[in-house]
XYZ file of C-alpha atoms in Angstrom:
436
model
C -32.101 -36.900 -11.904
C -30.301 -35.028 -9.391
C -26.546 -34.827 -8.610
C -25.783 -35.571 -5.688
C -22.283 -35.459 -6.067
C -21.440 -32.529 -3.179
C -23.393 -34.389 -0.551
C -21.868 -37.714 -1.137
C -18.089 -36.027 -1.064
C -19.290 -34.870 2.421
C -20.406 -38.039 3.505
C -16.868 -39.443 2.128
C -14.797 -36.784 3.566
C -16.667 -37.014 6.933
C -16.691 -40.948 7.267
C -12.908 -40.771 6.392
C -12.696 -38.069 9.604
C -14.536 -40.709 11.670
C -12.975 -44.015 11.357
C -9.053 -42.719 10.737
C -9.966 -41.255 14.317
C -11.575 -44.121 15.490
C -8.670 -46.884 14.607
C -6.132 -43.781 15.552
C -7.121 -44.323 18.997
C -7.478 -47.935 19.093
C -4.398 -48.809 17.214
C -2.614 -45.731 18.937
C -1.200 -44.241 15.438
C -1.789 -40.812 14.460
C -4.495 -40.416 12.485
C -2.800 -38.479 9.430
C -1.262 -41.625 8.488
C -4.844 -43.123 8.484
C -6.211 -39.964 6.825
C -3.679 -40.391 4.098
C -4.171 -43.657 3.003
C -7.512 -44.000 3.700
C -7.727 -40.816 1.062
C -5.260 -42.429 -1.301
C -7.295 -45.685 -1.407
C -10.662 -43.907 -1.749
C -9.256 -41.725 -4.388
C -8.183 -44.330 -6.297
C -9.835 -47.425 -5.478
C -13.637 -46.192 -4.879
C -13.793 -43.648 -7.293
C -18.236 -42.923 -6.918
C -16.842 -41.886 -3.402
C -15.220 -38.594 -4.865
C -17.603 -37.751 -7.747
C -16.237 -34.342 -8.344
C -13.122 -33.853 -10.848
C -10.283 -32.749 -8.327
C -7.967 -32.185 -10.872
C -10.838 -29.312 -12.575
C -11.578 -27.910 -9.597
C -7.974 -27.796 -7.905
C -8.282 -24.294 -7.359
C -11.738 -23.904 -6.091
C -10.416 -26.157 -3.269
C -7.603 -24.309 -2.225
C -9.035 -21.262 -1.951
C -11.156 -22.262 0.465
C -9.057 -24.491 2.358
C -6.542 -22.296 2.643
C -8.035 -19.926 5.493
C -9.696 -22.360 7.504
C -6.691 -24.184 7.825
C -4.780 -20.908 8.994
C -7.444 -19.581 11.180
C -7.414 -22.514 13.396
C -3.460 -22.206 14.109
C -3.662 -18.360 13.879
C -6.064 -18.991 17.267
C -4.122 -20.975 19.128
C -0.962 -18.724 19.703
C -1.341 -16.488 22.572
C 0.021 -12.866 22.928
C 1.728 -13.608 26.254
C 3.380 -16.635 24.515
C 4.248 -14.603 21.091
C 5.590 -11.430 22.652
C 7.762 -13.877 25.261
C 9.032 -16.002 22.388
C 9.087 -13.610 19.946
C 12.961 -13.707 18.564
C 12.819 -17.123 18.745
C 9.548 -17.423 16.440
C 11.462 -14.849 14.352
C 14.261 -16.927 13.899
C 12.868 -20.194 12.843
C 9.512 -18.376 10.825
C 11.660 -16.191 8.882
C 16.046 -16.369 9.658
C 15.939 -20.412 9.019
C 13.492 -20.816 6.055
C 16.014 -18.031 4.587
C 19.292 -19.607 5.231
C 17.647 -22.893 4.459
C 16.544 -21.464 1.015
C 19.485 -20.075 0.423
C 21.626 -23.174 1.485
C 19.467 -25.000 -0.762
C 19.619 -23.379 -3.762
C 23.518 -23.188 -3.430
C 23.244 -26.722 -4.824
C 22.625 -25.425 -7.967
C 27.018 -25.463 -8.896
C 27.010 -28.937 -8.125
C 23.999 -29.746 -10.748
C 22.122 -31.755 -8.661
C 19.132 -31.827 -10.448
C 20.090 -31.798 -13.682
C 19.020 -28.902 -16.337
C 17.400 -26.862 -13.350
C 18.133 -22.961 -13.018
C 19.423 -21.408 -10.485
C 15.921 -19.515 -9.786
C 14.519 -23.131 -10.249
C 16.348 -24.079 -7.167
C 15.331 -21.069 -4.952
C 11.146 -21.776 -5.811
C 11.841 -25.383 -5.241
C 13.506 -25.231 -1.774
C 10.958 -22.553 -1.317
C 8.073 -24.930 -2.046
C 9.182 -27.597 0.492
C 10.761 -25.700 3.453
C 7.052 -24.954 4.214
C 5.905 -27.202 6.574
C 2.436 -28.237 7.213
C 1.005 -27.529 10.884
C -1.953 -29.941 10.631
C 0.454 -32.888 10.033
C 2.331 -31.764 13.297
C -0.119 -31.211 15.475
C -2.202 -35.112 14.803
C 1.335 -36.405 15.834
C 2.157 -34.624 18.898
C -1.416 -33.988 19.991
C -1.132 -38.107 20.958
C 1.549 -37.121 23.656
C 2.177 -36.123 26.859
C 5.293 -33.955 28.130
C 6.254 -31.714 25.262
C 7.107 -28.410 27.149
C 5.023 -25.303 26.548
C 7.897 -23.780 25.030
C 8.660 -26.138 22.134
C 4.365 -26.345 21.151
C 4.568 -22.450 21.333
C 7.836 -22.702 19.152
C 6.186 -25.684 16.816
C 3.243 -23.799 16.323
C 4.471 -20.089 15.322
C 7.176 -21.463 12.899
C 4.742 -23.455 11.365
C 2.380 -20.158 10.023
C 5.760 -17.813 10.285
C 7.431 -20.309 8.293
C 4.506 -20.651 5.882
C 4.639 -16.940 5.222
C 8.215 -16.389 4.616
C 7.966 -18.986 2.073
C 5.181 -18.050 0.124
C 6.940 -14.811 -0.487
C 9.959 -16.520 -1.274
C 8.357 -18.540 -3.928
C 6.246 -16.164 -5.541
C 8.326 -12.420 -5.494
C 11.581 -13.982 -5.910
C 11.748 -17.850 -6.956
C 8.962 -18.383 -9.657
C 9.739 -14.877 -11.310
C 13.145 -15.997 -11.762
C 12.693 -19.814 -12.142
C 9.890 -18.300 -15.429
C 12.155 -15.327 -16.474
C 15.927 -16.796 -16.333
C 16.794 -13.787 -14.774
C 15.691 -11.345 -12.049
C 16.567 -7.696 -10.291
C 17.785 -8.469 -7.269
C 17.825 -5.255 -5.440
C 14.435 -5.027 -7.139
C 12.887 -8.398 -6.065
C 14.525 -7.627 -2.411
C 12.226 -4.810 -1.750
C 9.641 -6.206 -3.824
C 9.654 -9.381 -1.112
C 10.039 -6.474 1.896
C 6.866 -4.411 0.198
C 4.786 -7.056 -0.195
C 5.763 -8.206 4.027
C 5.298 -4.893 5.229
C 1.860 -4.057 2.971
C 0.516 -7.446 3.889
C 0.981 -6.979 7.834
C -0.518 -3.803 7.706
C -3.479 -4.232 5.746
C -3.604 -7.663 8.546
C -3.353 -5.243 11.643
C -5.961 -2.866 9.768
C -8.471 -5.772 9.502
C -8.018 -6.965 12.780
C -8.765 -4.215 14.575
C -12.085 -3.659 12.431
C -12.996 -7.318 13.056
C -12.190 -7.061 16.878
C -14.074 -3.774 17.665
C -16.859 -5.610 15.908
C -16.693 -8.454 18.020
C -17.512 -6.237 21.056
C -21.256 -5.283 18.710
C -21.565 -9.260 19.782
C -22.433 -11.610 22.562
C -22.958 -14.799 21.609
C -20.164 -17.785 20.676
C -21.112 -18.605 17.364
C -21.459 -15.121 15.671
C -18.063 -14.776 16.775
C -17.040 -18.147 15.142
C -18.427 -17.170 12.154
C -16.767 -13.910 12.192
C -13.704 -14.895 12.225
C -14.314 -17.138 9.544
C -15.541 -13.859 7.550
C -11.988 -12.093 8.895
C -10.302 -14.608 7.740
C -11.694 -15.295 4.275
C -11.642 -11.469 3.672
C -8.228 -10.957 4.732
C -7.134 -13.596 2.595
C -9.263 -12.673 -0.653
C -8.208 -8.804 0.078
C -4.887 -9.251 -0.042
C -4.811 -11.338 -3.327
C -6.670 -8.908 -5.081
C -4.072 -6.218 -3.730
C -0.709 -8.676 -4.937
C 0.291 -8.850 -1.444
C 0.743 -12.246 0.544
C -2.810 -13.007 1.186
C -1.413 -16.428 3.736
C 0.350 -14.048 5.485
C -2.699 -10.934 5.588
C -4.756 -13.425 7.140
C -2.672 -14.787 9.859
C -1.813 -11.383 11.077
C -5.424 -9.736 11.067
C -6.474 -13.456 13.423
C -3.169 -12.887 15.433
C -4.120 -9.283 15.823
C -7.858 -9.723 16.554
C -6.686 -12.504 18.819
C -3.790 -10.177 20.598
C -6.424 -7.249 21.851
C -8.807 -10.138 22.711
C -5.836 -11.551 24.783
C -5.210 -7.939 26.463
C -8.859 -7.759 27.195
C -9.106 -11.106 29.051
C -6.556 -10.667 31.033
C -7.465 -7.098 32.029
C -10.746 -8.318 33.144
C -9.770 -11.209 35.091
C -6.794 -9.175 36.791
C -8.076 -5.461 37.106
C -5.710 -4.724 40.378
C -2.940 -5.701 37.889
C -3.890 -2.893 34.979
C -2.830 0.400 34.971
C -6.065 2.623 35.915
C -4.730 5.841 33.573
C -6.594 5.725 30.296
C -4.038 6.431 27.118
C -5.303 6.935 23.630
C -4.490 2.911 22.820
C -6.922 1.821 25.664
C -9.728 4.418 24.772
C -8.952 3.381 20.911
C -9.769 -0.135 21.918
C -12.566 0.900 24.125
C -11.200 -1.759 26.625
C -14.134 -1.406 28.999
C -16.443 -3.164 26.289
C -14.676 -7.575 26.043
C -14.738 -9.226 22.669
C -15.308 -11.969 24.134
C -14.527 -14.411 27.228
C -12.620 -17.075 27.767
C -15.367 -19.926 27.776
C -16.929 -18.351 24.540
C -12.888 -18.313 22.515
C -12.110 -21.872 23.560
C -15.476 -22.379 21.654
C -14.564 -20.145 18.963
C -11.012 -22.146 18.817
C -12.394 -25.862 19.215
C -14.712 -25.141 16.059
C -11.827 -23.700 13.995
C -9.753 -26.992 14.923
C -12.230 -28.537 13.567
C -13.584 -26.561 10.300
C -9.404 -26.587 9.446
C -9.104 -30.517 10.307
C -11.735 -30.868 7.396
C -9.977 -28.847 5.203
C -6.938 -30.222 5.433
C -8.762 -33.674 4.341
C -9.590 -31.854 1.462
C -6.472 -31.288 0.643
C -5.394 -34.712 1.617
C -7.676 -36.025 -1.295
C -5.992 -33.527 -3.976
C -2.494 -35.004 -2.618
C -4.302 -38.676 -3.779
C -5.235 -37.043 -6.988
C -1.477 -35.852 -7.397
C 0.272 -39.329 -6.543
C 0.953 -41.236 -9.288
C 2.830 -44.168 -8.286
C 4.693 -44.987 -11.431
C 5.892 -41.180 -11.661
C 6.834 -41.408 -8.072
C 9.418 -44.612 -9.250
C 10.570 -42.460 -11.965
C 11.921 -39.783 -9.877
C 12.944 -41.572 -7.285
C 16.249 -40.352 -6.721
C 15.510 -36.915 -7.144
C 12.621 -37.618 -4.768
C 15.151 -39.059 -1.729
C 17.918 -36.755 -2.745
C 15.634 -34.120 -2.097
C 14.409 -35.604 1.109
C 17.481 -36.009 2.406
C 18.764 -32.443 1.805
C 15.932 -30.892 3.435
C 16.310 -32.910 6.101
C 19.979 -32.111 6.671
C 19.292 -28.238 5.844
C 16.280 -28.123 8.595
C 18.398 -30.488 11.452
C 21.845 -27.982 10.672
C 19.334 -24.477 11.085
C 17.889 -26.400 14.455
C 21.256 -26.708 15.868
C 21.766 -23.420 14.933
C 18.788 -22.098 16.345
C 19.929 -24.222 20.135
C 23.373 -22.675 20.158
C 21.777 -19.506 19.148
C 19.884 -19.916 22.748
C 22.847 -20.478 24.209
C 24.420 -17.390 23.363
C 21.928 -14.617 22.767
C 19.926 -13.776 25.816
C 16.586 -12.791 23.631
C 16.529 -16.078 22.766
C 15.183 -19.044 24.748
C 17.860 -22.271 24.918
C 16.603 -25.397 24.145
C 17.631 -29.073 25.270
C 18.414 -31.757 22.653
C 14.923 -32.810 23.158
C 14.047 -29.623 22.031
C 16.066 -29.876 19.158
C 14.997 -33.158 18.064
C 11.202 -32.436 18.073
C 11.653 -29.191 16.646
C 13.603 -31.069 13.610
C 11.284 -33.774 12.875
C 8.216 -31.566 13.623
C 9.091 -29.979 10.069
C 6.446 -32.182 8.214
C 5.306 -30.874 4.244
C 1.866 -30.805 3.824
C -0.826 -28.338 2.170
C 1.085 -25.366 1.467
C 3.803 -26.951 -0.645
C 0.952 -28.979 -3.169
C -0.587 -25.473 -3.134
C 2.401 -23.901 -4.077
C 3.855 -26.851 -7.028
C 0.258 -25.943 -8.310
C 0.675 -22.351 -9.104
C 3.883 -23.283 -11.041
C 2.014 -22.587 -14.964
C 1.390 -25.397 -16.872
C 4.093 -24.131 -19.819
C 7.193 -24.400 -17.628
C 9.045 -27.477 -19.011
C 9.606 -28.820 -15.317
C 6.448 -28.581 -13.670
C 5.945 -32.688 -14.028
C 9.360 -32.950 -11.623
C 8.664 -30.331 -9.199
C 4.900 -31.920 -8.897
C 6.247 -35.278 -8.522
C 9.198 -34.675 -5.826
C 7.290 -32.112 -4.069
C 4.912 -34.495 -3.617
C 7.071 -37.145 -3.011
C 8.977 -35.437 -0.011
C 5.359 -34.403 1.199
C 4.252 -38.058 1.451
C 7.751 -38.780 3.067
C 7.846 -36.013 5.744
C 4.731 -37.003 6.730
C 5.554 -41.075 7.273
C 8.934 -40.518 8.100
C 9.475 -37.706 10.270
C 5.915 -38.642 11.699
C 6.940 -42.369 12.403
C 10.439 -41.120 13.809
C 8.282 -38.715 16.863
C 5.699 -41.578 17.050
C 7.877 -43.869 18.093
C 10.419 -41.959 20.302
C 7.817 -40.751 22.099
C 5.370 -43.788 22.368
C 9.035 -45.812 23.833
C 9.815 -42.794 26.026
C 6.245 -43.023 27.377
C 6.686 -46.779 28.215
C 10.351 -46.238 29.349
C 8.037 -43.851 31.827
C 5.369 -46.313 33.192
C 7.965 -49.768 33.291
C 10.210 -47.113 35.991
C 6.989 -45.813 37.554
C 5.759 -49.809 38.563
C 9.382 -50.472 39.910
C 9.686 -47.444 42.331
């Protein structure tokens, strides 16, 4: 008898893909709502659907979820767009998830969460100031008028963001959450070695991966090469100890960057300085990567390889949810919610007078503001994270239930609050366009 078990989880995970689009568009909801009930139900409710033991292979999933869900958003930010918004990237991706952290675990006098430490605090406001850019994107992809600035903004904070926190968690908040104590000075420039060694070894194996891509002239190898970059990068720099999340979004960033340069050279060669200079005949900028038909290609497939992932990881969240824990905890659950919520709306603000002050940094409207704070959706990262908490720790059953509990919430709530701001503003558009 054969198993057929792999081939039927496609067909589940596929068909799930399908119809959650499919009603999505007719019912004009985004489909991540759809995708995460429809997984919850299957999960639970149609159980020869999913004929592989999640819970035993929880690992072998993330690992390779993880860079296919990265790769996709790593593509989609320009250079023009990162080195013009760069301080303001800077600030939410790294400045804000620190003061949130910090802010966060602060809470710890006031005993909040009962028996927690104070490094308990710091991994679990590490874990869910991560937010998920998947989530986001099935939201605001459904609407129109979101300025450039604020997706370009949305979408670097979300891998930034992702980064910072992953180092967070694992150089500074689980060795001290395990430990009871820690080193600060030493888990400081532990955090600032592993940032710097990671973005390096990223740069290192972006260049290789983009001077390769000029051996090639056809769209899919270079799909699948970047798949390879990305995989390696990741696996690399989790063999080295260094953040392999944040490896991999800097060597597709960096590949991306010179492919950028390239491009643009090409298409505007009156524009570009004619002198060559050792970066330029480093480069070997008179060979493209690529062109500009063949990388929205390259991108459109990596939407879509990540979109499956992140169902993937949609279906562990089902495995996760366990209603009657979810009762147990919760107050912890909407305490927690609420806090976060408060933290990320407070470093927003922040981040618009911030714009209004410093000229490096772009000012945004209250529109700006609001999108930006409700964009802030939980999602992959943060179950990844609760998982890697080891199975001894006396407090891994709360941080699994509330982190998955604020994940579920971020995701209905802050998705329902855009959804419907936007889906009135857009009628509040065509009832004023029939009366002029």
């Amino acid at each position: 008898m054969h198993d057929f078990s792999p081939e039927i989880l496609l067909i589940t995970i596929l068909g799930l893909v399908v119809a959650s689009d499919a009603l999505a568009k007719r019912l004009k909801v985004p489909s991540v709502f759809l995708l995460l009930m429809g997984s919850y139900m299957i999960y639970h409710y149609i159980p020869m659907a999913v004929p592989i033991d999640l819970k035993q292979s929880f690992d072998a999933v993330i690992i390779f979820s993880i860079p296919l869900i990265f790769m996709g958003d790593a593509l989609h930010l320009h250079f023009s767009d990162i080195k013009k918004h760069a301080w303001d990237i800077f600030y939410l991706a790294v400045v804000a998830v620190a003061l949130s952290i910090t802010i966060g675990a602060s809470l710890y006098h006031f005993e909040i969460f009962g028996e927690l430490t104070l490094g308990a605090y710091v991994a679990l406001f590490a874990i869910n100031m991560a937010t998920d850019a998947v989530s986001v994107q099935s939201v605001l992809s459904q609407f129109k008028g979101i300025s450039h600035h604020i997706k370009v903004l949305i979408e670097g904070e979300s891998l930034g963001n992702d980064a910072t926190a992953v180092i967070a968690f694992f150089f500074i908040g689980l060795p001290w959450m395990m430990s009871g104590t820690i080193d600060t000075t030493h888990a400081t420039f532990d955090a600032l070695r592993v940032f710097a060694v990671s973005i390096a070894i990223g740069i290192a194996i972006g260049y290789i991966f983009y001077m390769f891509l000029k051996l090639l002239n056809e769209r899919r190898g270079e799909f699948f090469t970047f798949v390879i970059e990305a995989y390696l990068a990741y696996v690399l720099a989790e063999e080295m100890h260094v953040s392999g999340i944040l490896t991999l979004i800097t060597a597709i960033i960096a590949t991306k960057a010179w492919i950028d340069m390239d491009i643009e050279a090409h298409a505007n060669p009156s524009g570009v300085s004619k002198s060559k200079n050792f970066m330029k005949t480093l480069r070997l900028d008179s060979i493209q990567a690529t062109t500009t038909e063949r990388l929205e290609y390259i991108y459109e497939m990596a939407k879509e390889f990540g979109y499956i992932a992140a169902v993937m990881i949609f279906f562990v969240l089902a495995e996760m949810v366990d209603i009657e824990k979810l009762w147990h905890y919760r107050e912890e659950i909407l305490i927690m919610f609420a806090i976060t919520t408060v933290i990320r709306m407070l470093s927003m603000a922040k981040f618009a007078l911030f714009g209004k002050n410093i000229e490096s940094i772009k000012s945004v409207n209250l529109e700006g503001w609001f999108v930006l704070t409700f964009s802030g959706m939980k999602g992959a990262l943060s179950i990844i994270l609760v998982h890697m908490i080891p199975s001894s720790y006396e407090h891994k059953e709360f941080f699994e239930v509330v982190t998955t509990g604020v994940v579920v919430l971020s995701i209905f709530g802050y998705g329902t609050i855009l959804w419907l701001y936007f889906t009135i503003k857009d009628m509040r558009a065509k009832r004023a366009s029939i009366f002029e």
